[in-house]
Coordinates of N, CA and C and ligand atoms in Angstrom, one line a residue:
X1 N 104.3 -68.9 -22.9 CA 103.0 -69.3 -23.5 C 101.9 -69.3 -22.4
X2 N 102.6 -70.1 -21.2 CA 101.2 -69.7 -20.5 C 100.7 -68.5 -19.6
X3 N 101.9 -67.8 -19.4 CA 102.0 -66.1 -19.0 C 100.8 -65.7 -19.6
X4 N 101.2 -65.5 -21.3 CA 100.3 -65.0 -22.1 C 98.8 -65.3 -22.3
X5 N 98.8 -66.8 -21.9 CA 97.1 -66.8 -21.4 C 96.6 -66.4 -20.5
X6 N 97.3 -66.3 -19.4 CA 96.9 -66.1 -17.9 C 96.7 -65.1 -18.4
X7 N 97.3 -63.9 -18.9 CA 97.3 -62.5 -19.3 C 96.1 -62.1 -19.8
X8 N 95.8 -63.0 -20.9 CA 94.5 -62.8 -21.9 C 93.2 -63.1 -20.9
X9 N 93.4 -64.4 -20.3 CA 92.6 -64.8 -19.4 C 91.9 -63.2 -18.1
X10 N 93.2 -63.0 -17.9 CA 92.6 -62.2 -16.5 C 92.5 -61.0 -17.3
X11 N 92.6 -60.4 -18.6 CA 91.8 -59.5 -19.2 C 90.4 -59.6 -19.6
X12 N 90.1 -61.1 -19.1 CA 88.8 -61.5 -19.4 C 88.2 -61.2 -18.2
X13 N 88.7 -61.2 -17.1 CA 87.9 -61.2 -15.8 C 87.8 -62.8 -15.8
X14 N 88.7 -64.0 -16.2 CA 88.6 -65.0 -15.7 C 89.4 -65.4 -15.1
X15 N 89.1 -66.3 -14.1 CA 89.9 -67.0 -13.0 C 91.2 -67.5 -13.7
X16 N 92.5 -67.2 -13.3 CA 93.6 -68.2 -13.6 C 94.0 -69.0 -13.2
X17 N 93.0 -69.3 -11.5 CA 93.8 -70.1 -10.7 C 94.4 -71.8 -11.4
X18 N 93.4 -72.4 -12.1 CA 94.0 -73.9 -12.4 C 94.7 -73.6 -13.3
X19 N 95.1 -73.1 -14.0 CA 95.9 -72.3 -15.0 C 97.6 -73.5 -14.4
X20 N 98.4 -74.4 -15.3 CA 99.4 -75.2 -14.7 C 100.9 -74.1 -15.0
X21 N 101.4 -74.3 -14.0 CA 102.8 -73.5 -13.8 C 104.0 -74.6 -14.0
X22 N 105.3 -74.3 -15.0 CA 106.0 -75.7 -15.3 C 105.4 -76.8 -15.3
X23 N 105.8 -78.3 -14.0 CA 104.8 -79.1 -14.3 C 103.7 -79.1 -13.3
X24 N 104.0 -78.6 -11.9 CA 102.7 -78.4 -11.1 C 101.5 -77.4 -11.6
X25 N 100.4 -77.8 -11.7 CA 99.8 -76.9 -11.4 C 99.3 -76.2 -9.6
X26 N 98.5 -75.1 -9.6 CA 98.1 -75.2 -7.9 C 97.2 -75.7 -7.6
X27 N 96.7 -75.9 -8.3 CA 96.0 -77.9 -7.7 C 96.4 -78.9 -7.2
X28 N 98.0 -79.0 -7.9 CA 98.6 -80.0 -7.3 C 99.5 -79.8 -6.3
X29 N 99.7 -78.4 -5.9 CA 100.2 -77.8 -4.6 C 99.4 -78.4 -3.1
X30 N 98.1 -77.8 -3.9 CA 97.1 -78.1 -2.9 C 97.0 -79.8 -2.4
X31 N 97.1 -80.6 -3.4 CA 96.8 -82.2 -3.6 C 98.3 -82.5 -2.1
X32 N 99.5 -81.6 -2.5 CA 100.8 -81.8 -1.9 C 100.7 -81.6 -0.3
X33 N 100.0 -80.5 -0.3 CA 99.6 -80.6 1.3 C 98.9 -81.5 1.6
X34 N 97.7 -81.6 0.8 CA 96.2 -82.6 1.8 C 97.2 -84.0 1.3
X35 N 97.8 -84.6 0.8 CA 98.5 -85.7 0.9 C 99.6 -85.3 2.0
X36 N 100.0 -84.6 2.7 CA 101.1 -84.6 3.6 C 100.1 -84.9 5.3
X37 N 98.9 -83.8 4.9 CA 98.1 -84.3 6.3 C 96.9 -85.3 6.5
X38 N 97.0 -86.3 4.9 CA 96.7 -87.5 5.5 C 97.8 -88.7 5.7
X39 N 99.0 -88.3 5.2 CA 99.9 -89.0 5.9 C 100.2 -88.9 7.1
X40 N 100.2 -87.7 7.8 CA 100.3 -87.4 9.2 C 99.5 -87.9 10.1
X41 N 98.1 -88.3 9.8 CA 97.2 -89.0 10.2 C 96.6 -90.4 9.9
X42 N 98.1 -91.0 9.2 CA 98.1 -92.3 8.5 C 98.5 -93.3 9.7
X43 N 97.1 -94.1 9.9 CA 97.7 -95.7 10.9 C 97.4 -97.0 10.1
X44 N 97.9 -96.8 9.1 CA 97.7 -98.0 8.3 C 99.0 -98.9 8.5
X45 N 99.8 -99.0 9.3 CA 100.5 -99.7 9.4 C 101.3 -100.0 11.3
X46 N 101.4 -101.3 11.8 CA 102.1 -100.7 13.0 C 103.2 -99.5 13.6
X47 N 103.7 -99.5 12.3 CA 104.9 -97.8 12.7 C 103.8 -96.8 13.1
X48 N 103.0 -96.8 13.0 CA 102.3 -95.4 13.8 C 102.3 -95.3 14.7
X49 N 102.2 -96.7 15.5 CA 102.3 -96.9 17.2 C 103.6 -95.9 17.8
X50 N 104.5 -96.4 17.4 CA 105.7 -95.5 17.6 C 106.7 -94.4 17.3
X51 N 106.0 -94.2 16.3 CA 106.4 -92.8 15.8 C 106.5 -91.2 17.2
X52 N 107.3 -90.5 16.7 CA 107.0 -89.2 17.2 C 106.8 -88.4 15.9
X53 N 106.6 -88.5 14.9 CA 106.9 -87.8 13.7 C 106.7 -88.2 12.7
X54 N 105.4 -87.9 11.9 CA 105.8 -88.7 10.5 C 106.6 -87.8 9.4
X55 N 107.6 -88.7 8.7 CA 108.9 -87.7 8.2 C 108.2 -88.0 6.5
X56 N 107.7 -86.7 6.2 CA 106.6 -86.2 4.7 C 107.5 -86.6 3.6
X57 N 108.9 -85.4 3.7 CA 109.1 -85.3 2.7 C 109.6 -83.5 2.7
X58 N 111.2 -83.2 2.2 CA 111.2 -81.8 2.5 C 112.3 -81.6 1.4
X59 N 112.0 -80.1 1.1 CA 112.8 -79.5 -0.2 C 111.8 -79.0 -1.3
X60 N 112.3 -79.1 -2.6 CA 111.4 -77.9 -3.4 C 110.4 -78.6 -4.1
X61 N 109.0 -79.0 -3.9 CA 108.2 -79.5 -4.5 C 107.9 -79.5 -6.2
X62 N 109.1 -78.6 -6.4 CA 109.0 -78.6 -8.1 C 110.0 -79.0 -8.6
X63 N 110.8 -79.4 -7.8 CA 112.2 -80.2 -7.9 C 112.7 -80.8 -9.2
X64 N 113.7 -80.6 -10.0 CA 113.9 -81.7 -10.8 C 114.7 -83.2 -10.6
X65 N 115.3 -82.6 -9.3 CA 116.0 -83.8 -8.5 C 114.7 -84.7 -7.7
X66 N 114.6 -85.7 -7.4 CA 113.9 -86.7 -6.5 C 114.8 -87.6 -6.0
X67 N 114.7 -87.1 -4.5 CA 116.0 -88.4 -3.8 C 115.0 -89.2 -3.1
X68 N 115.2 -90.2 -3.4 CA 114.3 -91.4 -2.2 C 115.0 -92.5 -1.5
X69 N 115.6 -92.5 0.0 CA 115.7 -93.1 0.5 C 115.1 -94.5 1.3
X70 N 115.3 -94.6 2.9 CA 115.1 -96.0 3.2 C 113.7 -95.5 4.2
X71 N 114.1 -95.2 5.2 CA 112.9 -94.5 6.4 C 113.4 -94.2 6.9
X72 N 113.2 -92.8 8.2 CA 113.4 -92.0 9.0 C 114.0 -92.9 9.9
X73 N 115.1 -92.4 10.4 CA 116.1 -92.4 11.8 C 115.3 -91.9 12.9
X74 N 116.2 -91.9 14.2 CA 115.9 -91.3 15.5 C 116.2 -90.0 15.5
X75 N 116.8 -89.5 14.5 CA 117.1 -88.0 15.1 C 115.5 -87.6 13.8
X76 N 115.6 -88.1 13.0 CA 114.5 -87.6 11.5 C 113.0 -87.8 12.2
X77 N 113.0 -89.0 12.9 CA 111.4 -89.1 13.7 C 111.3 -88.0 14.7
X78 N 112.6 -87.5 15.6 CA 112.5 -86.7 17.0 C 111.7 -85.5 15.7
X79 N 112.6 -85.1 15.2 CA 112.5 -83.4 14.4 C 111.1 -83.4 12.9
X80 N 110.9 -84.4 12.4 CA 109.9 -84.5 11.8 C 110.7 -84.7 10.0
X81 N 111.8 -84.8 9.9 CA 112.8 -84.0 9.1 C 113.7 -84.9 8.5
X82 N 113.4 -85.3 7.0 CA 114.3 -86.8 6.2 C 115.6 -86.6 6.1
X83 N 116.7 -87.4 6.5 CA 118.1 -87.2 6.1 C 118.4 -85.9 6.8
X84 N 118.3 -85.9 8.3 CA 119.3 -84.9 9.3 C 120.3 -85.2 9.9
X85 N 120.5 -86.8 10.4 CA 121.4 -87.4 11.1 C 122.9 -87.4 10.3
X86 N 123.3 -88.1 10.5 CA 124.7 -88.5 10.2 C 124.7 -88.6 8.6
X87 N 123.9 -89.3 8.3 CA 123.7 -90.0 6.5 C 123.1 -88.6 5.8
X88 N 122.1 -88.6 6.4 CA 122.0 -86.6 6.1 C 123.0 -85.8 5.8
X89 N 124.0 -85.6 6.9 CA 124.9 -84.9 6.7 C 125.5 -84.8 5.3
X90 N 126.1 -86.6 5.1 CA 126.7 -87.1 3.9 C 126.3 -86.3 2.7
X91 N 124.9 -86.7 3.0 CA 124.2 -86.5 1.9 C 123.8 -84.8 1.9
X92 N 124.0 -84.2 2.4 CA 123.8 -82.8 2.3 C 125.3 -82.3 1.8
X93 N 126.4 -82.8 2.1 CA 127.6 -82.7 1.6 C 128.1 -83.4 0.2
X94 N 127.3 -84.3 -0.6 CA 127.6 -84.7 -1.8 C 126.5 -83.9 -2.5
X95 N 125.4 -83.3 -2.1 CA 124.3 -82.1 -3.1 C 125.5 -81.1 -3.2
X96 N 125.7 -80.5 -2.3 CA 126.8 -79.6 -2.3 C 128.1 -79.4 -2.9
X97 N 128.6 -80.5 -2.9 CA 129.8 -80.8 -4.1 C 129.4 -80.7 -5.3
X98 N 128.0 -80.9 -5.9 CA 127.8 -81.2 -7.1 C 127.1 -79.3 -7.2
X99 N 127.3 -78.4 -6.3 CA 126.6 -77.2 -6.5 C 124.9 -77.3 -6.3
X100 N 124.0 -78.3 -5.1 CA 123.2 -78.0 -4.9 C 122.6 -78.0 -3.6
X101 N 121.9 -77.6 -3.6 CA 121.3 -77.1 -1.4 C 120.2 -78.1 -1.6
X102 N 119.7 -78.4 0.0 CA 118.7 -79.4 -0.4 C 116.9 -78.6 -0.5
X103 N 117.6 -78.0 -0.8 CA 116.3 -77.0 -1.1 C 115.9 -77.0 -2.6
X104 N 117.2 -77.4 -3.6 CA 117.5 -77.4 -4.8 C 116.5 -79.1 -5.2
X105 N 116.4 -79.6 -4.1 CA 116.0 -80.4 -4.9 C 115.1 -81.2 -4.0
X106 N 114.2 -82.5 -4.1 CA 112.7 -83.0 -2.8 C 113.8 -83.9 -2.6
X107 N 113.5 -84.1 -0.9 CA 113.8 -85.4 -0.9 C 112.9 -86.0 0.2
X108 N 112.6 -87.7 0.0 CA 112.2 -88.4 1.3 C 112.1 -89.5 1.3
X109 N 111.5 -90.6 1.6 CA 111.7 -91.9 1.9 C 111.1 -92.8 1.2
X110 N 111.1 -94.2 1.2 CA 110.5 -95.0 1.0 C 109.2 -95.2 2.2
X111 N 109.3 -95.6 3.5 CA 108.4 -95.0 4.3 C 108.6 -94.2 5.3
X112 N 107.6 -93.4 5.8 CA 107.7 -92.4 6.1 C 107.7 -92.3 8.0
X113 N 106.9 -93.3 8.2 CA 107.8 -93.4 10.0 C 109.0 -94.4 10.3
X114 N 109.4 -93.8 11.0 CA 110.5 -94.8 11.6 C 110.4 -96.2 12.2
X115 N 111.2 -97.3 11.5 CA 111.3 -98.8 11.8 C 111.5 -98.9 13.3
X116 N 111.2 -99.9 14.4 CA 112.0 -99.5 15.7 C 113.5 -100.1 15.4
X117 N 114.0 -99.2 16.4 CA 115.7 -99.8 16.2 C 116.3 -99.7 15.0
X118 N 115.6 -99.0 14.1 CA 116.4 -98.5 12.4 C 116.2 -100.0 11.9
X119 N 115.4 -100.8 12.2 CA 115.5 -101.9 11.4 C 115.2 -102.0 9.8
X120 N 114.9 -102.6 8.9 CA 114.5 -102.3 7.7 C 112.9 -102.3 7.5
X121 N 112.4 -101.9 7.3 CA 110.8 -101.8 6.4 C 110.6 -103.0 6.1
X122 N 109.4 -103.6 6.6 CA 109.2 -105.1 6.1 C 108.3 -104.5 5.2
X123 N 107.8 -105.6 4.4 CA 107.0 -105.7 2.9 C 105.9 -104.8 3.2
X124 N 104.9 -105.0 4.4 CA 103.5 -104.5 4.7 C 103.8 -103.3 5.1
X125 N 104.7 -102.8 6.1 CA 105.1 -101.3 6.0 C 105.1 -100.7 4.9
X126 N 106.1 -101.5 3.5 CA 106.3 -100.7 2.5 C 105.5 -100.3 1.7
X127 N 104.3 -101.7 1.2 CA 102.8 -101.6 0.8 C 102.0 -100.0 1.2
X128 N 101.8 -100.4 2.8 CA 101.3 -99.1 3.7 C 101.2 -97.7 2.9
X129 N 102.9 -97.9 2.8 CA 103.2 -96.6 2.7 C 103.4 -96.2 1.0
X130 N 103.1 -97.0 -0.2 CA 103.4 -96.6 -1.2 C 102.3 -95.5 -1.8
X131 N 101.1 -95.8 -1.7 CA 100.6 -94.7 -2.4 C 101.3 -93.2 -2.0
X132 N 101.5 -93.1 -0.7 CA 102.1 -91.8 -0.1 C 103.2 -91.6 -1.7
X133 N 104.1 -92.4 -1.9 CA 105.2 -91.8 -2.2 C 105.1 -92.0 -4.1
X134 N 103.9 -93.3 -4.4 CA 103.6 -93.0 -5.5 C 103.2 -91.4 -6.2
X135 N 102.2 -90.9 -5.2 CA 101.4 -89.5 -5.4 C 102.3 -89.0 -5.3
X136 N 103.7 -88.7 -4.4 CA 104.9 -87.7 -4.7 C 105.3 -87.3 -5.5
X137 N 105.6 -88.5 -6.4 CA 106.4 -88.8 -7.6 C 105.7 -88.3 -8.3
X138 N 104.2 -88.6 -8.7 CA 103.7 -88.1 -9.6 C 103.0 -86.3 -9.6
X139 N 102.9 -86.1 -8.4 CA 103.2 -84.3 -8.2 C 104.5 -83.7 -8.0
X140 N 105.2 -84.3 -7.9 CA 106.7 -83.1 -8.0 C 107.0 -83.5 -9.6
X141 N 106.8 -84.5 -10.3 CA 106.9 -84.8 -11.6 C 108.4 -84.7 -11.6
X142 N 109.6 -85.4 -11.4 CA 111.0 -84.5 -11.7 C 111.4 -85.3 -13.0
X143 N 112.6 -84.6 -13.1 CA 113.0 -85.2 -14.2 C 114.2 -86.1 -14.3
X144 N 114.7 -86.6 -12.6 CA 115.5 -88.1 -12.7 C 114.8 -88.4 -11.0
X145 N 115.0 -89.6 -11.0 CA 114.8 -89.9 -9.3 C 116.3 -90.9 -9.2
X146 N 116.7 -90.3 -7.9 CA 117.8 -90.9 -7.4 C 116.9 -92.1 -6.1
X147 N 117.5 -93.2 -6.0 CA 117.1 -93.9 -5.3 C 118.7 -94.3 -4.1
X148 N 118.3 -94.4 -2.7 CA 119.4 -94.2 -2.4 C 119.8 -95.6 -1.5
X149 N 120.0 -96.6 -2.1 CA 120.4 -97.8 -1.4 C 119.3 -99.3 -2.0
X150 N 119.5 -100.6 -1.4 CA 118.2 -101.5 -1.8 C 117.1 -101.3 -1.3
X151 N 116.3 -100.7 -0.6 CA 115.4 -101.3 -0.2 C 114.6 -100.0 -1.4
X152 N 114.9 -98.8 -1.3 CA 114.4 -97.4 -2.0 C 114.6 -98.1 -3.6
X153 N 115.6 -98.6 -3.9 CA 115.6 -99.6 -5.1 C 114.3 -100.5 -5.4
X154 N 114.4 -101.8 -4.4 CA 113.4 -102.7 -4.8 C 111.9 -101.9 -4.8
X155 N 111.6 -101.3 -3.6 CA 110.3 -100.8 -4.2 C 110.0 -100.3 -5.6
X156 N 111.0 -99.2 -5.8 CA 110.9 -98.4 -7.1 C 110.6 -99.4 -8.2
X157 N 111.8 -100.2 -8.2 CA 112.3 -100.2 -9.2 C 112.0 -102.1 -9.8
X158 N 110.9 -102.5 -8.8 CA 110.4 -103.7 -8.2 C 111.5 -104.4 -8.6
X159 N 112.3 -105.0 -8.3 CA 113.9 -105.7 -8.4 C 114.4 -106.0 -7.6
X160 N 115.0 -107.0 -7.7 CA 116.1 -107.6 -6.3 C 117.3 -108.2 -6.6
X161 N 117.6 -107.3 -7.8 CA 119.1 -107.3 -8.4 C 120.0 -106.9 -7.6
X162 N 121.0 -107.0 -7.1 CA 122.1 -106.2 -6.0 C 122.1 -105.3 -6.4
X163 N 123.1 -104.5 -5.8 CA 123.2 -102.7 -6.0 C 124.3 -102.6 -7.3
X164 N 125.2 -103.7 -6.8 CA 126.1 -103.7 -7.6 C 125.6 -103.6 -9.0
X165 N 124.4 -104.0 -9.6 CA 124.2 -104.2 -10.8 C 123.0 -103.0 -11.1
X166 N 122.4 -102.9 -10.0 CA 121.8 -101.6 -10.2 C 122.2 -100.2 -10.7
X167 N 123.4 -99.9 -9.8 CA 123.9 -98.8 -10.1 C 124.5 -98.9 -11.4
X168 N 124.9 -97.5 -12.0 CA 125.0 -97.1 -13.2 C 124.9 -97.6 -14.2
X169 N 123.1 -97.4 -14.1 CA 122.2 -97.8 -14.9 C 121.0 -97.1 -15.1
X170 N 120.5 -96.7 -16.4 CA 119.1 -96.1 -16.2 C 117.9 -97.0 -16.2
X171 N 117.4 -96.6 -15.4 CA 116.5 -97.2 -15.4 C 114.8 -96.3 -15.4
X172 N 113.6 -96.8 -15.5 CA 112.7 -95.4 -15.6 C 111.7 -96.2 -14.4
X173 N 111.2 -95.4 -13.7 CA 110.2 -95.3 -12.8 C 108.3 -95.9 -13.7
X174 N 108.6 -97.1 -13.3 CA 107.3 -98.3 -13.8 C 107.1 -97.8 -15.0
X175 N 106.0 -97.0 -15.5 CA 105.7 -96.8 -17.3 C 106.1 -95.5 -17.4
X176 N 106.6 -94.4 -16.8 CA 106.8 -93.1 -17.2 C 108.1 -93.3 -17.8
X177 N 108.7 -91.9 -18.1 CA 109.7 -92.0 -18.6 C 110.7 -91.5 -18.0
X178 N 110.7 -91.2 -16.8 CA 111.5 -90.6 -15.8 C 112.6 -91.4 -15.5
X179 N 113.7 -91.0 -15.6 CA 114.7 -91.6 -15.6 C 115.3 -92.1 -14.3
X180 N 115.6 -92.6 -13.9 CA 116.0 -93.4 -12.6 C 116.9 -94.0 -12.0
X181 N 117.9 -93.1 -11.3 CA 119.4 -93.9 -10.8 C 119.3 -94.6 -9.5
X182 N 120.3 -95.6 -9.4 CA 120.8 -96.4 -7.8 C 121.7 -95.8 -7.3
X183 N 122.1 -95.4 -6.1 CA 123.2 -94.4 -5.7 C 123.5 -95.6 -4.4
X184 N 124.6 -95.4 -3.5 CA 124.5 -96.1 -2.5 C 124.1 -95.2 -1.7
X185 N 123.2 -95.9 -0.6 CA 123.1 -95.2 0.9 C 124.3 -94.8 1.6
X186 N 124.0 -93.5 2.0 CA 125.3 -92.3 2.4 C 125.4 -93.6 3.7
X187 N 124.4 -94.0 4.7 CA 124.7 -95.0 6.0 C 125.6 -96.1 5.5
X188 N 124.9 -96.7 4.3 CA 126.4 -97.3 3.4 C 127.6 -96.8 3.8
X189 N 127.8 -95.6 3.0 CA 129.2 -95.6 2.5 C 129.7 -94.9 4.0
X190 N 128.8 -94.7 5.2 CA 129.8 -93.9 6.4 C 130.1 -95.5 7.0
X191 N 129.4 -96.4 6.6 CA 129.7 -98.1 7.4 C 131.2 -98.4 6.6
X192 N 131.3 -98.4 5.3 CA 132.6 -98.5 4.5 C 133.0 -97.0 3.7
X193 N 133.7 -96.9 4.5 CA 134.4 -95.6 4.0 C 135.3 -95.5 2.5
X194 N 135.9 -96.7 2.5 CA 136.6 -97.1 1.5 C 135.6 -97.4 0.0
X195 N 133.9 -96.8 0.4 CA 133.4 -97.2 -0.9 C 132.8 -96.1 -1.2
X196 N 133.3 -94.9 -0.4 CA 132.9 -93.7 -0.3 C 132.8 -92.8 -1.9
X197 N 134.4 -93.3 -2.3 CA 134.5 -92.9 -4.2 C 133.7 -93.4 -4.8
X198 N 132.7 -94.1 -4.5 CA 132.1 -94.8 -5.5 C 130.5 -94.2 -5.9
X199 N 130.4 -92.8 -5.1 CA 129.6 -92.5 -5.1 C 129.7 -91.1 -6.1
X200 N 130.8 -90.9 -5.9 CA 131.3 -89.9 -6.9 C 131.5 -90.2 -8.6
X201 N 131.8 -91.6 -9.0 CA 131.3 -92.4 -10.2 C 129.4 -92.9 -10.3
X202 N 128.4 -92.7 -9.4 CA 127.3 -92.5 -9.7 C 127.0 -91.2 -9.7
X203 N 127.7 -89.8 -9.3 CA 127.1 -88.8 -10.2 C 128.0 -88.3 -11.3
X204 N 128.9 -88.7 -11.3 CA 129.5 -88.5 -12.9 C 128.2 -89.2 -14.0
X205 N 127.6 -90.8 -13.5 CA 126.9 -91.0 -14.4 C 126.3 -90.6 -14.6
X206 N 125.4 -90.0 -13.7 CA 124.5 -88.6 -13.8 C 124.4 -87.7 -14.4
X207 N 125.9 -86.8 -14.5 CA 126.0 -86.2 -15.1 C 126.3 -86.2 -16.5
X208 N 126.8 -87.4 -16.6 CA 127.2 -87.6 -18.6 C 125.8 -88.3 -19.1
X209 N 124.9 -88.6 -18.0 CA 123.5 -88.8 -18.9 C 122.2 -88.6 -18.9
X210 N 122.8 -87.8 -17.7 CA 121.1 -86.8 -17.4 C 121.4 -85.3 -17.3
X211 N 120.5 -84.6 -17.9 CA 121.4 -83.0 -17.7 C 120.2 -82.8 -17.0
X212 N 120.3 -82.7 -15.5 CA 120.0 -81.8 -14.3 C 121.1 -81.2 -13.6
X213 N 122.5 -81.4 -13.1 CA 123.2 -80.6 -12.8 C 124.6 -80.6 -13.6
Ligands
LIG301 N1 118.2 -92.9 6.3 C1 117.2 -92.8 5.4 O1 117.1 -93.7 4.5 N2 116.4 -91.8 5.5 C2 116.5 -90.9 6.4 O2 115.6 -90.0 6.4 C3 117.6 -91.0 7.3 C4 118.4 -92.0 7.2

């Protein structure tokens, strides 16, 4: 449908640039960058002091997958790069089981510089940093968001239910209709290994009730 206007369109000699492609349009490609380089140059909160890196956000901006984690590690702050370390790995190895590359799909954080010492995101870091990851959500537009542990939970999903009661559950992202899982954090499950299967029963639920993979 929209081929065919762009078609008709550029037989007019008119511009098709705003012309929307699936759900981005390239307006909102554009909006994806200048939101990444005012994040880069975001000191709205003390994590800027110590950053080497602010970690954006990486993979396919048209994604139907949305993974949102906790905040950048020491190896994710050195390289600029969400989920490289160890829990990365995990998590690069459970996309893969299910047949996907992390290219297949966006992923990034709740906030976007590193806590010192891996500690957790206090409230005013997270504040800080939500418009960043509000405007993600609503330009990559996907069609589930995985959230990956409590804190990527409570923001989202404003709750302070345990995980236990979160997971396999839909839930939708504030008034849209996007559908929205709790997964455990891969740093989770490498802390208890023994709760490792239990991750494999959050994407079965995935899969018997969201058809993205
Ligand atoms: N843990 C997270 O939550 N995010 C990362 O990017 C790395 C580890």
């Amino acid at each position: 449908m929209i081929s065919r206007k762009k078609e008709l369109l550029t037989l007019m000699n008119i511009d098709t640039s705003w012309l929307k492609t699936k759900n981005n349009t390239n307006y909102d490609l554009q909006s994806f960058s200048q939101l990444q380089l005012e994040a880069n140059n975001c000191q709205k909160c003390q994590l800027a002091n110590g950053r080497n890196n602010v970690v954006f956000g990486e993979g396919n901006e048209k994604a139907d997958i949305l993974i949102i984690g906790e905040a950048p590690g020491k190896e994710e702050d050195l390289i600029g790069e969400p989920f490289i370390g160890r829990a990365g790995k995990l998590l690069t190895e459970i996309l893969f089981s299910i047949n996907l590359s992390r290219n297949d799909v966006y992923i990034t954080n709740t906030v976007k510089c590193r806590p010192p010492e891996n500690r957790n995101p206090n409230s005013t870091e997270i504040s800080s940093c939500a418009h960043f990851l509000d405007k993600q959500i609503s330009l990559i537009s996907p069609k589930v968001i995985i959230l990956l542990g409590k804190i990527a939970a409570e923001r989202i999903l404003n709750t302070s239910e345990p995980m236990a009661k979160l997971r396999s559950n839909i839930h939708y992202y504030k008034e849209t209709n996007i559908p929205t899982l709790v997964f455990y954090h891969p740093a989770y499950l490498l802390r208890s290994p023994s709760e490792k299967k239990k991750v494999w029963d959050d994407i079965l639920f995935m899969r018997e009730n969201i058809n993205v993979c």
